[in-house]
Amino acid sequence: MSKITTSIYRPTPANLRRLAAALRRGELVAVPTETVYGLAANALDARACRRIFAAKRRPTHDPLIVHVLDLRQAAALAEISPAAEKLARRFWPGPLTLVLPRRSTVPDIVTAGRDSVAIRSPVHLLARRLLRLTGLPLAAPSANPFGYVSPTTAAHVRDGLVGRIRHILDGGPCRVGVESTIVDMRDPARPKILRPGAISREAISRCLHRAVRLQETGRPAGNARGELAPGMLEQHYSPRTPLVVVGKLTASVIHAAPENSGFIYFEKPSDIRLTGQEFWLSRGGDAREAARNLYAVLRRADQGRFARLWVEAPPGALGPLAGAINDRLRRASAGR
Ligand code: TXA
Ligand code: MG
């Protein structure tokens, strides 16, 4: 791939029209959503989608999420069971992705050859503007090099993909900060959460009036690779600096850590002398604030100053976003 110039666009009406035209031409545009920035392409254009994999250096066996305006657009791409429709009506637009039996309209590259397709309808105004202006479904994985920490600002996208994509739409920091909840609805009688996010398992269970299982991370039983979202792989969302997750950053943990360590607290500590090695996910111990800050903090702590990062897991009782943060931290630290 030859070197190309990367531009960040303010969300003016003229720029939105320009970026919509670029998408229609088969180009890539990094787009803000409420969860993380996505790297978007026309989901019906296999060549355009192939460019996503090239820019991210993403293996082609890892399928993409398709973003749509509404249920009607989703129904052109997938079979919507009554249960899936219930979830969509309850949680769309928003951070919920449904894995559904695909239709033949979806190119193989998008689904990695599977018979299912992952679809979500984002609530972010700018993502919706582009969906409306293009009239297209937009395939968009997170706009980061494969395996690295997801981007929650336009600058994060540029840091990872500069020279590899032309267009980044700047919508400011993402409001949720961690990726959407993914529910496998291929079999409506056996819904399964493949990735935890802001929409909780309990909320999904309540909506469906049935228990919903949480897919365990790591290797599936047997060698049924097709059963597992590749994003469920143990190691993912990883900073370059080795990361250790601890229940609590106590004085004894800090004392025992090597000198060139960075410490990421869940809540800003009030009782320690700051030495420049400390970071925090929230000021007041709020899981929503922590999720919003998670990837920005990991990126700041991952700039080569430290040989190891120690990060506090949020208490699980703080709700779905605490669960999502713990899930991402576990995977960011896996294999280390
Ligand atoms: O919040 C989000 O979902 C963000 C924004 C941009 O919408 N997108 C996102 O995409 O996180 P990505 O590619 O980073 O993660 C998508 C996950 C991957 O783990 C992929 O394996 C899984 O969705 N996935 C996609 N299609 C699937 C399918 N048919 N079956 C199972 N998993 C699928
Ligand atoms: Mg991703």
Tab-separated table of C-alpha atoms and ligand atoms in Angstrom:
chain	number	residue	atom	x	y	z
A	1	MET	CA	0.000	0.000	0.000
A	2	SER	CA	1.499	3.345	-1.006
A	3	LYS	CA	1.676	6.138	1.537
A	4	ILE	CA	-1.478	8.221	1.680
A	5	THR	CA	-2.406	11.419	3.483
A	6	THR	CA	-4.689	11.080	6.492
A	7	SER	CA	-7.091	13.951	7.188
A	8	ILE	CA	-9.314	14.617	10.179
A	9	TYR	CA	-12.619	16.267	9.240
A	10	ARG	CA	-14.803	18.424	11.424
A	11	PRO	CA	-18.446	17.327	11.172
A	12	THR	CA	-19.697	20.162	8.958
A	13	PRO	CA	-22.542	19.467	6.522
A	14	ALA	CA	-20.139	19.847	3.581
A	15	ASN	CA	-17.636	17.416	5.100
A	16	LEU	CA	-20.371	14.890	5.853
A	17	ARG	CA	-21.494	15.038	2.213
A	18	ARG	CA	-17.883	14.638	1.087
A	19	LEU	CA	-17.340	11.621	3.353
A	20	ALA	CA	-20.625	10.034	2.303
A	21	ALA	CA	-19.479	10.360	-1.313
A	22	ALA	CA	-16.140	8.755	-0.416
A	23	LEU	CA	-17.995	5.816	1.160
A	24	ARG	CA	-20.132	5.442	-1.945
A	25	ARG	CA	-16.946	5.365	-4.053
A	26	GLY	CA	-15.690	2.420	-1.978
A	27	GLU	CA	-13.274	4.361	0.225
A	28	LEU	CA	-12.791	3.909	3.964
A	29	VAL	CA	-13.918	6.487	6.518
A	30	ALA	CA	-13.257	6.307	10.260
A	31	VAL	CA	-16.525	7.212	11.952
A	32	PRO	CA	-17.379	8.011	15.563
A	33	THR	CA	-19.997	5.845	17.249
A	34	GLU	CA	-21.228	5.901	20.856
A	35	THR	CA	-18.964	2.932	21.701
A	36	VAL	CA	-15.651	3.354	19.840
A	37	TYR	CA	-14.606	4.740	16.449
A	38	GLY	CA	-15.320	2.362	13.580
A	39	LEU	CA	-13.488	2.002	10.266
A	40	ALA	CA	-16.394	2.079	7.823
A	41	ALA	CA	-16.901	0.867	4.268
A	42	ASN	CA	-19.892	0.074	2.079
A	43	ALA	CA	-20.954	-3.315	3.454
A	44	LEU	CA	-22.336	-4.382	0.075
A	45	ASP	CA	-19.021	-3.765	-1.727
A	46	ALA	CA	-16.601	-6.655	-1.185
A	47	ARG	CA	-13.634	-4.701	-2.554
A	48	ALA	CA	-14.286	-1.807	-0.183
A	49	CYS	CA	-14.579	-4.211	2.768
A	50	ARG	CA	-11.333	-5.902	1.780
A	51	ARG	CA	-9.639	-2.523	2.289
A	52	ILE	CA	-10.733	-2.558	5.933
A	53	PHE	CA	-8.837	-5.776	6.543
A	54	ALA	CA	-5.758	-4.407	4.756
A	55	ALA	CA	-5.748	-1.097	6.672
A	56	LYS	CA	-6.207	-2.801	10.054
A	57	ARG	CA	-3.988	-5.777	9.184
A	58	ARG	CA	-6.941	-7.790	10.375
A	59	PRO	CA	-7.005	-11.497	9.537
A	60	THR	CA	-9.801	-12.219	7.065
A	61	HIS	CA	-11.257	-14.948	9.284
A	62	ASP	CA	-12.436	-12.244	11.731
A	63	PRO	CA	-15.860	-11.048	10.503
A	64	LEU	CA	-17.065	-7.420	10.534
A	65	ILE	CA	-20.040	-5.758	12.218
A	66	VAL	CA	-22.495	-4.131	9.809
A	67	HIS	CA	-24.061	-0.839	10.911
A	68	VAL	CA	-27.589	-0.010	9.812
A	69	LEU	CA	-30.083	2.782	10.294
A	70	ASP	CA	-32.935	0.577	11.462
A	71	LEU	CA	-34.606	-2.828	11.526
A	72	ARG	CA	-35.791	-2.471	7.969
A	73	GLN	CA	-32.269	-2.093	6.661
A	74	ALA	CA	-31.181	-5.006	8.883
A	75	ALA	CA	-33.908	-7.208	7.436
A	76	ALA	CA	-32.353	-6.857	3.980
A	77	LEU	CA	-29.145	-8.402	5.324
A	78	ALA	CA	-30.333	-11.010	7.828
A	79	GLU	CA	-33.270	-13.097	8.923
A	80	ILE	CA	-34.866	-11.355	11.887
A	81	SER	CA	-36.587	-13.778	14.244
A	82	PRO	CA	-39.321	-12.437	16.529
A	83	ALA	CA	-36.882	-12.629	19.455
A	84	ALA	CA	-34.227	-10.700	17.551
A	85	GLU	CA	-36.831	-8.129	16.590
A	86	LYS	CA	-37.750	-7.730	20.246
A	87	LEU	CA	-34.144	-6.939	21.149
A	88	ALA	CA	-33.767	-4.534	18.257
A	89	ARG	CA	-36.964	-2.704	19.168
A	90	ARG	CA	-35.855	-2.449	22.776
A	91	PHE	CA	-32.156	-1.556	22.374
A	92	TRP	CA	-31.695	-0.020	18.906
A	93	PRO	CA	-30.368	2.405	18.153
A	94	GLY	CA	-27.638	1.661	20.703
A	95	PRO	CA	-24.659	-0.459	21.731
A	96	LEU	CA	-26.145	-3.894	20.999
A	97	THR	CA	-24.933	-6.116	18.146
A	98	LEU	CA	-27.046	-9.059	17.004
A	99	VAL	CA	-25.510	-12.084	15.293
A	100	LEU	CA	-28.180	-13.337	12.891
A	101	PRO	CA	-28.585	-15.785	10.011
A	102	ARG	CA	-27.343	-13.880	6.971
A	103	ARG	CA	-28.884	-13.288	3.595
A	104	SER	CA	-26.979	-13.682	0.338
A	105	THR	CA	-26.883	-9.876	-0.060
A	106	VAL	CA	-23.958	-9.780	2.388
A	107	PRO	CA	-20.543	-10.366	0.796
A	108	ASP	CA	-18.552	-13.321	2.153
A	109	ILE	CA	-15.667	-11.091	3.148
A	110	VAL	CA	-17.924	-9.331	5.687
A	111	THR	CA	-18.964	-12.540	7.435
A	112	ALA	CA	-15.656	-14.363	6.925
A	113	GLY	CA	-17.633	-16.958	5.035
A	114	ARG	CA	-19.981	-17.701	7.934
A	115	ASP	CA	-23.691	-18.191	7.591
A	116	SER	CA	-24.313	-15.423	10.107
A	117	VAL	CA	-23.831	-11.668	10.092
A	118	ALA	CA	-23.329	-9.263	13.019
A	119	ILE	CA	-25.516	-6.151	12.826
A	120	ARG	CA	-26.048	-3.101	14.973
A	121	SER	CA	-27.761	0.256	14.688
A	122	PRO	CA	-25.611	2.961	16.297
A	123	VAL	CA	-27.227	5.840	18.163
A	124	HIS	CA	-24.390	8.315	17.490
A	125	LEU	CA	-25.707	11.224	15.489
A	126	LEU	CA	-22.769	11.416	13.072
A	127	ALA	CA	-22.756	7.686	12.383
A	128	ARG	CA	-26.460	7.971	11.631
A	129	ARG	CA	-25.918	10.990	9.375
A	130	LEU	CA	-23.492	8.977	7.254
A	131	LEU	CA	-25.835	5.994	7.180
A	132	ARG	CA	-28.610	8.279	5.994
A	133	LEU	CA	-26.527	10.218	3.466
A	134	THR	CA	-25.079	7.081	1.892
A	135	GLY	CA	-28.251	5.013	2.129
A	136	LEU	CA	-25.885	2.071	2.619
A	137	PRO	CA	-25.233	-0.433	5.374
A	138	LEU	CA	-21.712	0.259	6.660
A	139	ALA	CA	-19.343	-2.489	7.733
A	140	ALA	CA	-17.142	-1.156	10.512
A	141	PRO	CA	-14.839	-2.855	12.972
A	142	SER	CA	-13.067	-0.736	15.552
A	143	ALA	CA	-10.698	1.701	13.813
A	144	ASN	CA	-7.434	0.418	15.263
A	145	PRO	CA	-4.657	-1.907	14.093
A	146	PHE	CA	-5.790	-5.476	14.801
A	147	GLY	CA	-5.277	-6.541	18.406
A	148	TYR	CA	-4.409	-3.103	19.791
A	149	VAL	CA	-6.469	-0.921	22.131
A	150	SER	CA	-9.654	0.442	20.470
A	151	PRO	CA	-9.882	4.173	19.598
A	152	THR	CA	-12.246	6.523	21.395
A	153	THR	CA	-11.049	9.794	19.812
A	154	ALA	CA	-10.134	10.877	16.284
A	155	ALA	CA	-6.534	11.316	17.454
A	156	HIS	CA	-6.449	7.667	18.580
A	157	VAL	CA	-7.571	6.619	15.107
A	158	ARG	CA	-4.873	8.752	13.491
A	159	ASP	CA	-2.180	7.404	15.829
A	160	GLY	CA	-2.942	3.848	14.723
A	161	LEU	CA	-3.886	4.226	11.071
A	162	VAL	CA	-2.008	7.297	9.817
A	163	GLY	CA	-0.827	6.748	6.243
A	164	ARG	CA	-3.202	3.804	5.899
A	165	ILE	CA	-6.576	5.585	5.600
A	166	ARG	CA	-7.559	8.944	4.107
A	167	HIS	CA	-10.563	10.046	6.101
A	168	ILE	CA	-11.311	10.403	9.807
A	169	LEU	CA	-14.515	12.086	10.937
A	170	ASP	CA	-14.007	13.819	14.291
A	171	GLY	CA	-16.968	13.448	16.613
A	172	GLY	CA	-15.074	14.040	19.848
A	173	PRO	CA	-14.663	11.366	22.535
A	174	CYS	CA	-17.031	8.379	22.478
A	175	ARG	CA	-19.712	8.442	25.146
A	176	VAL	CA	-19.737	4.748	26.125
A	177	GLY	CA	-16.075	3.988	25.499
A	178	VAL	CA	-16.174	0.185	25.214
A	179	GLU	CA	-17.457	-1.913	22.320
A	180	SER	CA	-21.062	-3.030	21.954
A	181	THR	CA	-22.580	-6.052	23.648
A	182	ILE	CA	-22.706	-8.871	21.074
A	183	VAL	CA	-25.563	-11.385	21.329
A	184	ASP	CA	-25.582	-14.532	19.258
A	185	MET	CA	-29.201	-14.848	18.106
A	186	ARG	CA	-28.655	-17.465	15.395
A	187	ASP	CA	-30.791	-19.810	17.459
A	188	PRO	CA	-33.479	-17.620	19.095
A	189	ALA	CA	-34.097	-20.340	21.679
A	190	ARG	CA	-30.458	-20.227	22.819
A	191	PRO	CA	-29.295	-16.616	22.961
A	192	LYS	CA	-25.701	-16.203	24.046
A	193	ILE	CA	-23.600	-13.160	24.846
A	194	LEU	CA	-20.341	-13.265	22.892
A	195	ARG	CA	-18.957	-9.976	24.208
A	196	PRO	CA	-20.155	-8.006	27.266
A	197	GLY	CA	-20.855	-4.293	26.838
A	198	ALA	CA	-23.099	-1.505	28.077
A	199	ILE	CA	-26.306	-3.502	27.528
A	200	SER	CA	-26.371	-6.003	30.380
A	201	ARG	CA	-27.095	-9.699	30.287
A	202	GLU	CA	-29.924	-9.070	32.748
A	203	ALA	CA	-31.544	-6.458	30.503
A	204	ILE	CA	-31.344	-8.827	27.536
A	205	SER	CA	-32.745	-11.725	29.588
A	206	ARG	CA	-35.596	-9.557	30.822
A	207	CYS	CA	-36.447	-8.451	27.301
A	208	LEU	CA	-36.455	-12.037	25.992
A	209	HIS	CA	-38.067	-13.595	29.078
A	210	ARG	CA	-35.376	-16.233	29.110
A	211	ALA	CA	-31.937	-16.855	30.568
A	212	VAL	CA	-29.063	-15.733	28.396
A	213	ARG	CA	-25.700	-17.428	28.652
A	214	LEU	CA	-22.356	-15.684	28.607
A	215	GLN	CA	-19.889	-17.273	26.181
A	216	GLU	CA	-16.616	-17.920	27.928
A	217	THR	CA	-13.539	-16.310	26.472
A	218	GLY	CA	-10.680	-18.327	25.099
A	219	ARG	CA	-10.809	-21.450	23.031
A	220	PRO	CA	-14.180	-23.083	22.522
A	221	ALA	CA	-14.649	-26.711	23.448
A	222	GLY	CA	-13.424	-28.972	20.694
A	223	ASN	CA	-12.085	-27.164	17.662
A	224	ALA	CA	-15.285	-25.411	16.678
A	225	ARG	CA	-13.580	-22.165	15.675
A	226	GLY	CA	-16.782	-21.165	13.886
A	227	GLU	CA	-18.602	-21.092	17.221
A	228	LEU	CA	-16.479	-18.325	18.620
A	229	ALA	CA	-16.296	-14.649	17.818
A	230	PRO	CA	-12.625	-14.108	17.081
A	231	GLY	CA	-12.886	-11.024	19.283
A	232	MET	CA	-13.404	-13.575	22.030
A	233	LEU	CA	-9.832	-14.690	21.600
A	234	GLU	CA	-7.943	-14.586	24.850
A	235	GLN	CA	-5.466	-11.918	23.838
A	236	HIS	CA	-6.978	-8.778	22.328
A	237	TYR	CA	-7.349	-5.076	23.101
A	238	SER	CA	-3.719	-5.165	24.225
A	239	PRO	CA	-1.313	-2.353	24.985
A	240	ARG	CA	2.309	-3.068	24.040
A	241	THR	CA	3.381	-2.807	27.673
A	242	PRO	CA	2.707	-6.022	29.612
A	243	LEU	CA	-0.283	-5.535	31.849
A	244	VAL	CA	-1.202	-7.170	35.141
A	245	VAL	CA	-4.727	-6.961	36.526
A	246	VAL	CA	-5.094	-6.855	40.306
A	247	GLY	CA	-8.126	-6.706	42.580
A	248	LYS	CA	-6.793	-3.702	44.439
A	249	LEU	CA	-3.638	-1.590	44.091
A	250	THR	CA	-2.665	-1.859	47.728
A	251	ALA	CA	0.519	-0.465	49.243
A	252	SER	CA	2.002	-3.947	49.313
A	253	VAL	CA	1.267	-4.583	45.600
A	254	ILE	CA	2.926	-1.274	44.732
A	255	HIS	CA	5.848	-1.967	47.014
A	256	ALA	CA	6.494	-5.347	45.440
A	257	ALA	CA	6.257	-4.010	41.852
A	258	PRO	CA	9.432	-3.219	39.891
A	259	GLU	CA	10.450	0.433	39.915
A	260	ASN	CA	9.575	1.113	36.255
A	261	SER	CA	5.912	0.223	36.714
A	262	GLY	CA	2.814	2.278	35.890
A	263	PHE	CA	-0.250	2.014	38.126
A	264	ILE	CA	-3.803	2.413	36.861
A	265	TYR	CA	-6.324	2.904	39.643
A	266	PHE	CA	-10.022	2.366	39.175
A	267	GLU	CA	-10.707	5.428	41.296
A	268	LYS	CA	-8.399	8.380	41.773
A	269	PRO	CA	-6.525	7.738	45.018
A	270	SER	CA	-6.674	10.543	47.522
A	271	ASP	CA	-4.273	9.169	50.069
A	272	ILE	CA	-1.013	8.711	48.164
A	273	ARG	CA	1.813	10.934	47.028
A	274	LEU	CA	1.698	11.095	43.236
A	275	THR	CA	4.989	10.245	41.548
A	276	GLY	CA	3.990	10.512	37.863
A	277	GLN	CA	3.467	6.771	37.615
A	278	GLU	CA	-0.214	6.892	38.525
A	279	PHE	CA	-3.300	6.942	36.287
A	280	TRP	CA	-6.963	6.487	37.108
A	281	LEU	CA	-10.058	5.416	35.202
A	282	SER	CA	-12.504	7.516	37.211
A	283	ARG	CA	-12.541	10.332	39.729
A	284	GLY	CA	-15.405	9.020	41.781
A	285	GLY	CA	-15.449	5.243	41.298
A	286	ASP	CA	-18.129	5.367	38.611
A	287	ALA	CA	-18.050	2.473	36.102
A	288	ARG	CA	-19.544	4.553	33.289
A	289	GLU	CA	-16.885	7.194	33.655
A	290	ALA	CA	-14.231	4.474	33.874
A	291	ALA	CA	-15.448	2.810	30.658
A	292	ARG	CA	-15.375	6.158	28.885
A	293	ASN	CA	-11.746	6.705	29.969
A	294	LEU	CA	-10.462	3.131	29.741
A	295	TYR	CA	-8.852	3.120	26.298
A	296	ALA	CA	-7.498	6.677	26.514
A	297	VAL	CA	-5.831	5.852	29.826
A	298	LEU	CA	-4.405	2.565	28.530
A	299	ARG	CA	-2.982	4.427	25.529
A	300	ARG	CA	-1.426	7.160	27.702
A	301	ALA	CA	0.134	4.589	29.992
A	302	ASP	CA	1.419	2.654	26.956
A	303	GLN	CA	3.850	5.227	25.586
A	304	GLY	CA	7.010	3.370	26.464
A	305	ARG	CA	7.714	4.883	29.870
A	306	PHE	CA	6.902	1.745	31.798
A	307	ALA	CA	8.057	-1.855	31.645
A	308	ARG	CA	4.847	-3.074	33.227
A	309	LEU	CA	1.379	-1.733	33.962
A	310	TRP	CA	-0.653	-2.713	37.007
A	311	VAL	CA	-4.339	-2.049	36.716
A	312	GLU	CA	-7.148	-2.311	39.223
A	313	ALA	CA	-10.222	-4.312	38.199
A	314	PRO	CA	-13.464	-2.466	38.953
A	315	PRO	CA	-15.809	-4.178	41.427
A	316	GLY	CA	-18.165	-6.390	39.380
A	317	ALA	CA	-21.113	-5.168	41.432
A	318	LEU	CA	-20.892	-1.811	39.654
A	319	GLY	CA	-22.900	-3.146	36.729
A	320	PRO	CA	-22.526	-4.034	33.057
A	321	LEU	CA	-19.777	-1.543	32.272
A	322	ALA	CA	-17.664	-2.841	35.144
A	323	GLY	CA	-18.146	-6.303	33.623
A	324	ALA	CA	-17.162	-5.017	30.197
A	325	ILE	CA	-14.053	-3.291	31.584
A	326	ASN	CA	-13.033	-6.477	33.390
A	327	ASP	CA	-13.550	-8.476	30.215
A	328	ARG	CA	-11.308	-6.121	28.207
A	329	LEU	CA	-8.657	-5.968	30.943
A	330	ARG	CA	-8.577	-9.735	31.179
A	331	ARG	CA	-7.987	-10.006	27.453
A	332	ALA	CA	-5.506	-7.127	27.392
A	333	SER	CA	-3.456	-9.006	29.970
A	334	ALA	CA	-3.908	-12.512	28.569
A	335	GLY	CA	-0.838	-14.504	27.634
A	336	ARG	CA	1.383	-12.157	29.608
B	1	TXA	O1	-19.194	-1.193	19.389
B	1	TXA	C1	-18.825	-1.886	18.468
B	1	TXA	O2	-19.307	-3.008	18.244
B	1	TXA	C2	-17.740	-1.314	17.537
B	1	TXA	C3	-18.325	-0.110	16.803
B	1	TXA	C4	-17.412	0.404	15.735
B	1	TXA	O3	-19.584	-0.438	16.297
B	1	TXA	N1	-17.292	-2.306	16.622
B	1	TXA	C5	-16.485	-3.337	16.984
B	1	TXA	O4	-16.063	-4.129	15.921
B	1	TXA	O5	-16.123	-3.530	18.112
B	1	TXA	P1	-14.894	-5.188	16.021
B	1	TXA	O6	-14.657	-5.723	14.671
B	1	TXA	O7	-13.723	-4.599	16.673
B	1	TXA	O8	-15.520	-6.336	16.814
B	1	TXA	C6	-16.537	-7.079	16.203
B	1	TXA	C7	-16.631	-8.405	16.823
B	1	TXA	C8	-15.441	-9.270	16.497
B	1	TXA	O9	-15.036	-9.893	17.674
B	1	TXA	C9	-16.012	-10.263	15.517
B	1	TXA	O10	-15.374	-11.477	15.599
B	1	TXA	C10	-17.447	-10.354	15.952
B	1	TXA	O11	-17.781	-9.047	16.281
B	1	TXA	N2	-18.316	-10.823	14.878
B	1	TXA	C11	-18.587	-10.222	13.713
B	1	TXA	N3	-19.391	-10.986	12.946
B	1	TXA	C12	-19.649	-12.092	13.656
B	1	TXA	C13	-20.412	-13.265	13.415
B	1	TXA	N4	-21.067	-13.454	12.290
B	1	TXA	N5	-20.441	-14.198	14.387
B	1	TXA	C14	-19.784	-14.019	15.549
B	1	TXA	N6	-19.035	-12.932	15.837
B	1	TXA	C15	-18.960	-11.990	14.903
B	2	MG	MG	-12.011	-4.415	17.552
